[in-house]
PDB file of C-alpha atoms and ligand atoms in Angstrom:
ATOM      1  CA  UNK A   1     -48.715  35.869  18.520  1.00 94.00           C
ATOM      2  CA  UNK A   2     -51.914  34.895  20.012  1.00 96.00           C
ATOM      3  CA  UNK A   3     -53.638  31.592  19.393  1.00 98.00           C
ATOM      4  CA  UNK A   4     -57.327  31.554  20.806  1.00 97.00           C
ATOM      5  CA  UNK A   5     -58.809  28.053  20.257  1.00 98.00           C
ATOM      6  CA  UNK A   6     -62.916  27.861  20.614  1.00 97.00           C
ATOM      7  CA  UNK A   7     -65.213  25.399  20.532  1.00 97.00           C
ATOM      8  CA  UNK A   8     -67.142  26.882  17.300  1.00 98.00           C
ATOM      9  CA  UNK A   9     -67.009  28.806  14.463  1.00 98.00           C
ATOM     10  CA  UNK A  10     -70.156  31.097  15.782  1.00 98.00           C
ATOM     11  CA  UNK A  11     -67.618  31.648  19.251  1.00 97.00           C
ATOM     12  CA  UNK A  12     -64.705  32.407  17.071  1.00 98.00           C
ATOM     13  CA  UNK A  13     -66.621  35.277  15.163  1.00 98.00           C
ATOM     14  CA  UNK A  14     -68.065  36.902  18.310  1.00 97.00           C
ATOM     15  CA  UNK A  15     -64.620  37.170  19.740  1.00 97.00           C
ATOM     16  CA  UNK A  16     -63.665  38.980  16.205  1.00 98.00           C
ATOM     17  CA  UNK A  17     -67.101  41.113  16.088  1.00 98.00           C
ATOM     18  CA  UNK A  18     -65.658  42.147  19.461  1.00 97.00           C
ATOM     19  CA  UNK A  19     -62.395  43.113  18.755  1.00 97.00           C
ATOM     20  CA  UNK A  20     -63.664  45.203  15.643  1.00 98.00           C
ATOM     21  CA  UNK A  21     -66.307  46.466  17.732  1.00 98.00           C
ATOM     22  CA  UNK A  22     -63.540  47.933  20.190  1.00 97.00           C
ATOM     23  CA  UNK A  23     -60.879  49.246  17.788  1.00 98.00           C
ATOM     24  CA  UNK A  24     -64.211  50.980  15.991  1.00 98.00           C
ATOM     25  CA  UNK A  25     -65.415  52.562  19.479  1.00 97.00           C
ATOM     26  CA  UNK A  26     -61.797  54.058  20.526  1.00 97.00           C
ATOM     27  CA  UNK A  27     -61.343  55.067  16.388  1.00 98.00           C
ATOM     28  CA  UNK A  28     -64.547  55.891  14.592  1.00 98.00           C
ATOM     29  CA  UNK A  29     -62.542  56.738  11.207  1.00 98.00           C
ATOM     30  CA  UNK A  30     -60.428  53.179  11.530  1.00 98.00           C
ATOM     31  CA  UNK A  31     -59.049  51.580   8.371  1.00 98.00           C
ATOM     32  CA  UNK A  32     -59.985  47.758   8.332  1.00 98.00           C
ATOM     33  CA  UNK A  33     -59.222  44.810   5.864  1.00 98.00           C
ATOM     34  CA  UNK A  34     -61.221  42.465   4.771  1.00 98.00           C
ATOM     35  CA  UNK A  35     -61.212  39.004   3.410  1.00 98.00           C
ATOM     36  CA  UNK A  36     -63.386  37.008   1.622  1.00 98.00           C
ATOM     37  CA  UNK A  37     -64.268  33.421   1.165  1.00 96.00           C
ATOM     38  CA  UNK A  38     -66.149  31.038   3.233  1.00 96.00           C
ATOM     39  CA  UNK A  39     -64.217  31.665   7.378  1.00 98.00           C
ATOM     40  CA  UNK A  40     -65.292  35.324   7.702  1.00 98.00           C
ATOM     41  CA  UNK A  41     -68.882  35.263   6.691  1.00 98.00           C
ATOM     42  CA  UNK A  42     -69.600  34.420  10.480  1.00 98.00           C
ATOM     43  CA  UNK A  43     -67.487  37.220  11.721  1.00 98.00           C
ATOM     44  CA  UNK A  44     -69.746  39.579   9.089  1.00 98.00           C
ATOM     45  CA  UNK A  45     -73.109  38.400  10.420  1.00 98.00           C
ATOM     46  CA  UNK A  46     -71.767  39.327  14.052  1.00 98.00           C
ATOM     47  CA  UNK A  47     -70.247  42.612  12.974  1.00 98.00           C
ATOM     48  CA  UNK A  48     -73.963  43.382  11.023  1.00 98.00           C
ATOM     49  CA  UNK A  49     -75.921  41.989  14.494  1.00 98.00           C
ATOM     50  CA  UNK A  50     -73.885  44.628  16.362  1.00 98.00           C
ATOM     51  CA  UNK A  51     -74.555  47.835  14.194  1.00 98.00           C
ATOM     52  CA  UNK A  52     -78.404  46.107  14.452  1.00 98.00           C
ATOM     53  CA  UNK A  53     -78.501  45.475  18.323  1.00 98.00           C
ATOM     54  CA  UNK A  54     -75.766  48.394  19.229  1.00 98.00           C
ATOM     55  CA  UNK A  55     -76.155  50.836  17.163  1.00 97.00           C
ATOM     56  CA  UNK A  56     -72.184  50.422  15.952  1.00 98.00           C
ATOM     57  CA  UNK A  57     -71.716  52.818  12.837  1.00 98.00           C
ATOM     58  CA  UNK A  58     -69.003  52.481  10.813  1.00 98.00           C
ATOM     59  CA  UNK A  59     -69.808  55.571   8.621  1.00 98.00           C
ATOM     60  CA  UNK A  60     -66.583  56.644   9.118  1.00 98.00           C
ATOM     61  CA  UNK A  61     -64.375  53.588   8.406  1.00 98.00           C
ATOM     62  CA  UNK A  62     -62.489  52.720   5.706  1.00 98.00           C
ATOM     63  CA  UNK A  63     -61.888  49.158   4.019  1.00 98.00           C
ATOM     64  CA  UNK A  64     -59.116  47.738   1.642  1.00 98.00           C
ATOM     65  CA  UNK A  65     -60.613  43.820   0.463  1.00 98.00           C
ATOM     66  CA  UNK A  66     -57.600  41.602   0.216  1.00 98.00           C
ATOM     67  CA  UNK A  67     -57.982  40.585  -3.482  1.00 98.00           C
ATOM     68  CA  UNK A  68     -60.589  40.290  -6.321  1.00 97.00           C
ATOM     69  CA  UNK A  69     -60.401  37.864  -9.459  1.00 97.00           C
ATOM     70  CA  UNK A  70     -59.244  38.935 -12.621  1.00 97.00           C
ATOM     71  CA  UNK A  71     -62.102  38.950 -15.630  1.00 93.00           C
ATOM     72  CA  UNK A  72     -65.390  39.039 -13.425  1.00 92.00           C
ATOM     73  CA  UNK A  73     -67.655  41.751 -13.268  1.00 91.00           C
ATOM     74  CA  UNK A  74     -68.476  43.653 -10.298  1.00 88.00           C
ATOM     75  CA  UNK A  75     -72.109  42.407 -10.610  1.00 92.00           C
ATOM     76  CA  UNK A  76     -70.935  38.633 -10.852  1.00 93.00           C
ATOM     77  CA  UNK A  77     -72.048  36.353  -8.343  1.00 94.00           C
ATOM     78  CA  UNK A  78     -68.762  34.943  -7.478  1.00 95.00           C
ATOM     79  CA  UNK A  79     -66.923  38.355  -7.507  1.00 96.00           C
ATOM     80  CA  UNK A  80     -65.506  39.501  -4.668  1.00 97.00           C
ATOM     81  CA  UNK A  81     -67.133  43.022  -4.868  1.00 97.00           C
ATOM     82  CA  UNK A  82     -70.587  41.146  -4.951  1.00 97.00           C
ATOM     83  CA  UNK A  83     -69.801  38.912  -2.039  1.00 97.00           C
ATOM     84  CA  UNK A  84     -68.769  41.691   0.274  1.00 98.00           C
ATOM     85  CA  UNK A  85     -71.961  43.737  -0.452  1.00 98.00           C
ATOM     86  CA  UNK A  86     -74.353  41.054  -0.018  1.00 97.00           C
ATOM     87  CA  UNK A  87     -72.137  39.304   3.108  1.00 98.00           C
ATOM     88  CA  UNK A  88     -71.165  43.032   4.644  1.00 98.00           C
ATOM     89  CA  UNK A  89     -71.611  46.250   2.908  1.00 98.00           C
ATOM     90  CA  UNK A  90     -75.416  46.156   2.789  1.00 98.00           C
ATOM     91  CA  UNK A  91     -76.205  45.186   5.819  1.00 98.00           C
ATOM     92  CA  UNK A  92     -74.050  48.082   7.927  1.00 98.00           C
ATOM     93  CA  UNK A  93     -73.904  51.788   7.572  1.00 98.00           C
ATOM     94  CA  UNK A  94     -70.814  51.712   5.335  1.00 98.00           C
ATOM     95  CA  UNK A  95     -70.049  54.564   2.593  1.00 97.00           C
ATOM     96  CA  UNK A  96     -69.479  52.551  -0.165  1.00 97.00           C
ATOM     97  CA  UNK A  97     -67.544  55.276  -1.228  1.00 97.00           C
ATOM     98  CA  UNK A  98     -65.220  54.481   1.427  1.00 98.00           C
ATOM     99  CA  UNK A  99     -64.212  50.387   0.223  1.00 98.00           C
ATOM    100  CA  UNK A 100     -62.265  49.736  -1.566  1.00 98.00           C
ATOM    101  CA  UNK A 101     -61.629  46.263  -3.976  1.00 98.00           C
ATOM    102  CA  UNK A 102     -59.137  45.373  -6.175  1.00 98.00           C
ATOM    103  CA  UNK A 103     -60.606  46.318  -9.642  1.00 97.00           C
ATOM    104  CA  UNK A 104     -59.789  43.237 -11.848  1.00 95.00           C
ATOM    105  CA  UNK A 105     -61.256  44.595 -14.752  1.00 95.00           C
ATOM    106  CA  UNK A 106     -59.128  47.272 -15.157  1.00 96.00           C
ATOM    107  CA  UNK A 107     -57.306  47.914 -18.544  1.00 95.00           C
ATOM    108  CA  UNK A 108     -53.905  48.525 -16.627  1.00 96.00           C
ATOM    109  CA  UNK A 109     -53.812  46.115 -13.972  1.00 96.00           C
ATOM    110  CA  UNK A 110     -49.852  47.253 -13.483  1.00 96.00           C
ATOM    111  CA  UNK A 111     -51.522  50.714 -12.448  1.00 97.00           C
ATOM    112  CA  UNK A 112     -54.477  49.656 -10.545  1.00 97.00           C
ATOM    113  CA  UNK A 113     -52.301  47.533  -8.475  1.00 98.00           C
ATOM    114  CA  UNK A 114     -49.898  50.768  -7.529  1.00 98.00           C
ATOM    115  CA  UNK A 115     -52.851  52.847  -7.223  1.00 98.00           C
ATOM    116  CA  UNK A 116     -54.000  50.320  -5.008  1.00 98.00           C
ATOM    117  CA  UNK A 117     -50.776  50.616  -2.643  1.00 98.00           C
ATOM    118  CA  UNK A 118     -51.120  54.106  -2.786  1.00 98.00           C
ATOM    119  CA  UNK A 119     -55.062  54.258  -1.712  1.00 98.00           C
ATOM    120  CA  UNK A 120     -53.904  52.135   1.349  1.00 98.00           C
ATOM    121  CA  UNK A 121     -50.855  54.641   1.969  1.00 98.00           C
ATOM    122  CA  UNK A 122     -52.983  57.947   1.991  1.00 98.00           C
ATOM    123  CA  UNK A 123     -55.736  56.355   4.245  1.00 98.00           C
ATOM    124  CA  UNK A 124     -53.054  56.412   7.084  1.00 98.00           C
ATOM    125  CA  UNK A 125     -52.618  52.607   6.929  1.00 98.00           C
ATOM    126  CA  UNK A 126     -54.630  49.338   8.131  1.00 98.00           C
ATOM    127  CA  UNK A 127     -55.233  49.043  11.418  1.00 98.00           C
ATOM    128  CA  UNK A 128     -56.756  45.645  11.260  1.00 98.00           C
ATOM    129  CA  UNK A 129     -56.317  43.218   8.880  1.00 99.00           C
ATOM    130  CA  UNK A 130     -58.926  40.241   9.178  1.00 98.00           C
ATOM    131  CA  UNK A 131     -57.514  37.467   6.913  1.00 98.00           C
ATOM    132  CA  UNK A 132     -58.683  33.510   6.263  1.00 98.00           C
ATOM    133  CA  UNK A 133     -56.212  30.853   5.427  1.00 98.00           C
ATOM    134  CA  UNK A 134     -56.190  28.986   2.101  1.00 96.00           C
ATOM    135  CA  UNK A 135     -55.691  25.343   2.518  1.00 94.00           C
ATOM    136  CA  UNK A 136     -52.105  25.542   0.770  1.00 94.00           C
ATOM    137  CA  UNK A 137     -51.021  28.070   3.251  1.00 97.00           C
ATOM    138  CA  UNK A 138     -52.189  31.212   1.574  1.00 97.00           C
ATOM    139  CA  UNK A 139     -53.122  34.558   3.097  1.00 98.00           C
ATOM    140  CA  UNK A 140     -55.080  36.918   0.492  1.00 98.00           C
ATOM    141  CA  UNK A 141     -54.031  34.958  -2.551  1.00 97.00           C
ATOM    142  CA  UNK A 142     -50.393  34.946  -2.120  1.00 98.00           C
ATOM    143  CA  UNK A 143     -49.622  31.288  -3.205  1.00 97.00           C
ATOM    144  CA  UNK A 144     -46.756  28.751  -1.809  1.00 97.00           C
ATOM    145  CA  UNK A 145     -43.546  30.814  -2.972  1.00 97.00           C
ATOM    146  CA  UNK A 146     -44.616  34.461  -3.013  1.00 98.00           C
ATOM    147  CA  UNK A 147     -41.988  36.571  -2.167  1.00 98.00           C
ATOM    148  CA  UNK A 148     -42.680  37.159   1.713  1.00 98.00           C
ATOM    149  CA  UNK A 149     -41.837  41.145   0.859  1.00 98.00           C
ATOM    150  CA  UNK A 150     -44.564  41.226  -2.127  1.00 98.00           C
ATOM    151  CA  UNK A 151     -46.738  44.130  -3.080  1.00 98.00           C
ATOM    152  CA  UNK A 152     -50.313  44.089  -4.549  1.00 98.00           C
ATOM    153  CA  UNK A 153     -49.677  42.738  -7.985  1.00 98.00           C
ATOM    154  CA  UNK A 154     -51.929  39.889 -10.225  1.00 97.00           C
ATOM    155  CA  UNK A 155     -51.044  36.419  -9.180  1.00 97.00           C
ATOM    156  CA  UNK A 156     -51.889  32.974 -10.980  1.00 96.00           C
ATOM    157  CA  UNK A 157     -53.776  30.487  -8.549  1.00 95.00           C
ATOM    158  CA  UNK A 158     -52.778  27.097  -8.085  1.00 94.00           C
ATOM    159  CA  UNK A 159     -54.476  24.254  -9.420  1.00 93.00           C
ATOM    160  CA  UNK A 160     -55.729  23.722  -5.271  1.00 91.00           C
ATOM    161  CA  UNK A 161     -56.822  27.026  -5.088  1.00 92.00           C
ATOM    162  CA  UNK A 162     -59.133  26.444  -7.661  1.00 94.00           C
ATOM    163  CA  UNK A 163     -60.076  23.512  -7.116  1.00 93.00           C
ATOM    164  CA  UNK A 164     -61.087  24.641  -3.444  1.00 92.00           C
ATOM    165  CA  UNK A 165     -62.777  27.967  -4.782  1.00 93.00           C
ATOM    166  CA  UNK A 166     -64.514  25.508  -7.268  1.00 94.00           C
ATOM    167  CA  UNK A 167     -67.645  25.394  -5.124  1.00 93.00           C
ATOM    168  CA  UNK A 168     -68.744  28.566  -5.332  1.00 92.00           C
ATOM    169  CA  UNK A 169     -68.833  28.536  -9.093  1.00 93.00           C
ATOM    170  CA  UNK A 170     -71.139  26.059 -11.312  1.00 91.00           C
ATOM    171  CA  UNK A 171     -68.387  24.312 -12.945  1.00 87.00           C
ATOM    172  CA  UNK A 172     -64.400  24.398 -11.997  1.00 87.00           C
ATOM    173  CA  UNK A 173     -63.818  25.980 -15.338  1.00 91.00           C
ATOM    174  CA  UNK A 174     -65.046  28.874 -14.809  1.00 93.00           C
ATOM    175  CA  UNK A 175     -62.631  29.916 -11.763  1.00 95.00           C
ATOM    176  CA  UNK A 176     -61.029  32.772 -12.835  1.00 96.00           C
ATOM    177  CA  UNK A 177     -57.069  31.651 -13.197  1.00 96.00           C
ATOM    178  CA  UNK A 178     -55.375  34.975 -12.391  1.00 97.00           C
ATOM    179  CA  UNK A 179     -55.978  37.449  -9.565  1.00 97.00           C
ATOM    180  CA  UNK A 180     -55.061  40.644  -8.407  1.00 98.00           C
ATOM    181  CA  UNK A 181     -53.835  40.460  -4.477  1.00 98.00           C
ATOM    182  CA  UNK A 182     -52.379  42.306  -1.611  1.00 98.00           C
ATOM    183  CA  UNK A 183     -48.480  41.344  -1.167  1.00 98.00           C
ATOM    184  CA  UNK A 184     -47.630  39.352   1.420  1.00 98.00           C
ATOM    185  CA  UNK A 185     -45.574  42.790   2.460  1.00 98.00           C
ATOM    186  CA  UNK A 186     -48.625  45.101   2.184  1.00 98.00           C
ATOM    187  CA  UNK A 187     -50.462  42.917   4.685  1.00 98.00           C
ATOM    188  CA  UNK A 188     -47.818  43.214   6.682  1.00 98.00           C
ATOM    189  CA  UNK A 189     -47.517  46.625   6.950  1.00 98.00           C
ATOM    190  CA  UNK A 190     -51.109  46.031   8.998  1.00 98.00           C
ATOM    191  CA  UNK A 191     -51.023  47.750  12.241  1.00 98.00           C
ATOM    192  CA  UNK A 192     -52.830  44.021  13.335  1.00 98.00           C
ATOM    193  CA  UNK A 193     -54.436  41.524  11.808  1.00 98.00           C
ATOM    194  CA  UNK A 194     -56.613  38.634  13.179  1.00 98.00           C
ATOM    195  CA  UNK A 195     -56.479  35.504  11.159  1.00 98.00           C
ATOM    196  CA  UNK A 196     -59.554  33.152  11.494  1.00 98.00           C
ATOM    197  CA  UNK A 197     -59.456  29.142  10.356  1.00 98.00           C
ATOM    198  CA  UNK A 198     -62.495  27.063  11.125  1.00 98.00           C
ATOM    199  CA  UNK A 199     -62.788  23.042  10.190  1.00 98.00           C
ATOM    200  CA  UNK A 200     -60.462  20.275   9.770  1.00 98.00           C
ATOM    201  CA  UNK A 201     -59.472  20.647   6.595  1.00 97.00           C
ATOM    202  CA  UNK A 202     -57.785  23.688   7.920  1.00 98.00           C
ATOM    203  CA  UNK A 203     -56.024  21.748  10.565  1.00 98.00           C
ATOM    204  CA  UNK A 204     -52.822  20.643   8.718  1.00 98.00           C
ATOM    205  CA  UNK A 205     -52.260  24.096   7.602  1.00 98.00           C
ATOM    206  CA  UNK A 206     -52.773  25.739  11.067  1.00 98.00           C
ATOM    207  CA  UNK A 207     -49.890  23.658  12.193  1.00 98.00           C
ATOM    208  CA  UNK A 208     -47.373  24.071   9.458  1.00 98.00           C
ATOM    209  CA  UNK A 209     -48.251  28.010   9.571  1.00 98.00           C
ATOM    210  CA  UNK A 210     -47.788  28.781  13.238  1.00 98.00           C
ATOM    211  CA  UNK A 211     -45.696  25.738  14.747  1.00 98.00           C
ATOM    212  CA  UNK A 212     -43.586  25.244  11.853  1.00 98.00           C
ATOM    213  CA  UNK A 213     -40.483  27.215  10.165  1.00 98.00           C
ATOM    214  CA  UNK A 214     -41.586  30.727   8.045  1.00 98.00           C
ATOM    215  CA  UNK A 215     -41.323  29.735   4.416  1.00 98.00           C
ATOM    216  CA  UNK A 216     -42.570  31.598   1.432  1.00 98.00           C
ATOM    217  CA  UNK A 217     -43.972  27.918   0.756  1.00 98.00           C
ATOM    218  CA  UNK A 218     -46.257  28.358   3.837  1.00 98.00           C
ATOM    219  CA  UNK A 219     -47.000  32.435   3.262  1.00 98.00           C
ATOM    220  CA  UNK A 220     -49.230  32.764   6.396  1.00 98.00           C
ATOM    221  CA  UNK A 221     -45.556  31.322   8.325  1.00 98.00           C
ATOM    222  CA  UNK A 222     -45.014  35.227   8.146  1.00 98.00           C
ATOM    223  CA  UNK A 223     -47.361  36.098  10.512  1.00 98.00           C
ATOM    224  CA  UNK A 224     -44.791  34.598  13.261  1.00 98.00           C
ATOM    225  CA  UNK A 225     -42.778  37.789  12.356  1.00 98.00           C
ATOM    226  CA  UNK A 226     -45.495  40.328  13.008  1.00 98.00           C
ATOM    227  CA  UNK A 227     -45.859  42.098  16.790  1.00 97.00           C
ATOM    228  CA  UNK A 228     -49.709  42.159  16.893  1.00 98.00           C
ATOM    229  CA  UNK A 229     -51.207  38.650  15.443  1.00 98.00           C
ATOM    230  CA  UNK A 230     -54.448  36.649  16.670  1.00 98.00           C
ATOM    231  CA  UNK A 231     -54.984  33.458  15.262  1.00 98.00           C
ATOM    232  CA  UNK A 232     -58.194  32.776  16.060  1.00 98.00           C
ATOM    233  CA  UNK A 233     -59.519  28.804  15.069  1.00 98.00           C
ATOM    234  CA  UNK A 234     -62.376  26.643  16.336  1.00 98.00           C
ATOM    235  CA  UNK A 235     -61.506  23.251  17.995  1.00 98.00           C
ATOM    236  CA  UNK A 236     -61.416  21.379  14.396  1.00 98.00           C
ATOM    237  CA  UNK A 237     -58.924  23.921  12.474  1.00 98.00           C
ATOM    238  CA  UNK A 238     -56.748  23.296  16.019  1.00 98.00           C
ATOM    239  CA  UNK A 239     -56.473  20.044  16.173  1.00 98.00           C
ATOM    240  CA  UNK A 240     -53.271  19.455  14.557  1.00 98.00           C
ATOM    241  CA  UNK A 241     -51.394  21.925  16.681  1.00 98.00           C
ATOM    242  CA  UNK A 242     -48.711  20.402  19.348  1.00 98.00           C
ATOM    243  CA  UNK A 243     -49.322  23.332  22.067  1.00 97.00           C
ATOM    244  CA  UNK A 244     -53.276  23.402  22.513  1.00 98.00           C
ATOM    245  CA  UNK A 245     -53.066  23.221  26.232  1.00 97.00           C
ATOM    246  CA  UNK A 246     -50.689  26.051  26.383  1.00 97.00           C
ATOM    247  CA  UNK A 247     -52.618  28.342  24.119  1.00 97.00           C
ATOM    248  CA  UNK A 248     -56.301  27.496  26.101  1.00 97.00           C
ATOM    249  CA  UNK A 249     -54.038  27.958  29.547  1.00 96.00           C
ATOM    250  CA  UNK A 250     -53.110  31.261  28.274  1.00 95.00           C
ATOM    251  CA  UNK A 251     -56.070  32.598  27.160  1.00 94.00           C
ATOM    252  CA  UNK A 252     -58.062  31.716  29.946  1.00 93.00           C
ATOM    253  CA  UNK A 253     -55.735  33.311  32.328  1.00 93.00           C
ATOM    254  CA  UNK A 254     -55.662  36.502  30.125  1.00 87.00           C
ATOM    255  CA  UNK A 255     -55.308  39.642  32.537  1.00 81.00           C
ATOM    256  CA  UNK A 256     -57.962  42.101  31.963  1.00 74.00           C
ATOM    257  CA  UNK A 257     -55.089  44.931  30.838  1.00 68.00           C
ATOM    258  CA  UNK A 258     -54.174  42.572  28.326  1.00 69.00           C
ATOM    259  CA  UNK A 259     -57.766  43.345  26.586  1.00 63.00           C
TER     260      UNK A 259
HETATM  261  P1  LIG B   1     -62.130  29.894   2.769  1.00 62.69           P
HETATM  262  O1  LIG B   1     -60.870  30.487   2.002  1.00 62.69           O
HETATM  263  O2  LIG B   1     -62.451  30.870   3.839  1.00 62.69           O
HETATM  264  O3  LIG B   1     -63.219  29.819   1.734  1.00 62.69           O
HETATM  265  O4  LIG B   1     -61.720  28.562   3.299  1.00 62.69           O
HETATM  266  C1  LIG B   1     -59.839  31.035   2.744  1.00 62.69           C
HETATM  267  C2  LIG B   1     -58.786  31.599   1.824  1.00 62.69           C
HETATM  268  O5  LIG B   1     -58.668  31.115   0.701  1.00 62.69           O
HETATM  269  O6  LIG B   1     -58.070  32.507   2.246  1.00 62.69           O
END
């Protein structure tokens, strides 16, 4: 596990457009997830400025999102299939035939969840997994007490959940109560992932996630158990953390084979 501490948010998402950037270069055809929310729309900007100033195509990539509300229309505002067009999508040379959301209008949500385990499997698998941090520990929207071995499958959010998410809708009651997310096993199964956590309210959570024991009460905790995990936070989100030293000693002594 890597833990890269940086001054800002903007520093944080270059690193990230950079590491995209590379696995993209060595595999044009890569699978990548995505997240959604407030953390990686600074990572999306830099991955758009590249394809821009670069020329980086990812007309050959695949995505799986994370998760998508349950009862919102693709055309909603708040959806997560808007949000990744107007954040991502439209501003790259993606197929859109080639992302792929949660559908959480679906008639069989059972179904679209297994079809949705099965789309990853026949892609060949995710080989990066870019994930944000809910303030109660979650990763996707796997709350406190998922089963650490979960598959994509609707979940109800918790009352902080919604009250966090709150801000992107006009009024708290209209936050969607149930969702349909990756398991907490499916992300996983990620070749890699890079987690990103920016501010101080993220700071208490950062701690208990990647100092702390693994709990299903604290699902990112799992990311401990994974080979190939980058934890990537600005100086706020790593302020709570006991090792900070360590973690800037290590990365700026990083040897070059390392990448
Ligand atoms: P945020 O959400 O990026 O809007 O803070 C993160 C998450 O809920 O995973």
């Amino acid at each position: 596990m890597e833990i890269v501490i940086l001054p800002t948010p903007e520093e944080c998402a270059s690193i990230g457009g950079r590491i995209i950037a590379n696995l993209i270069k060595r595999k044009s055809d890569a699978v990548l997830g995505l997240a959604t929310g407030s953390t990686p729309i600074p990572l999306y900007s830099e991955l758009a400025k590249i394809h821009k100033d670069e020329g980086l195509s990812f007309s050959k990539i695949t995505t799986f999102n994370l998760d998508e509300y349950i009862g919102l229309p693709g055309d909603h505002p708040c959806s997560y299939q808007f949000f990744m067009k107007e954040e991502l999508f439209d501003k790259i040379d993606i197929s859109l035939g080639s992302t792929h959301i949660p559908n959480g209008e679906a008639e069989d949500i059972e179904n679209e969840c297994l079809e949705y385990e099965q789309a990853i499997k026949s892609s060949g698998g995710i080989d990066l997994q870019v994930l944000g941090i809910g303030s109660d520990g979650h990763i996707g929207f796997n709350e406190p007490g998922s089963s650490l071995g979960s598959r994509t499958r609707i979940k109800t959010l918790t009352g902080k959940t919604i009250e966090d998410n709150a801000r992107f809708f006009d009024n708290p009651s209209q936050v969607p109560r149930h969702c349909i997310t990756m398991g907490v096993g499916t992300i996983m199964d990620s070749a890699s992932l890079v987690l990103f956590a920016f501010g101080e309210s993220k700071a208490e959570i950062i701690s208990k996630a990647f100092e702390g024991p693994v709990s299903a009460m604290v699902p990112a905790s799992v990311l401990q158990l994974h080979p190939k995990v980058r934890v990537i936070v600005d100086d706020a989100a790593a302020s709570n953390l006991s090792n900070i030293d360590y973690y800037k000693e290590v990365y700026a002594n990083k040897p070059d084979w390392q990448e």
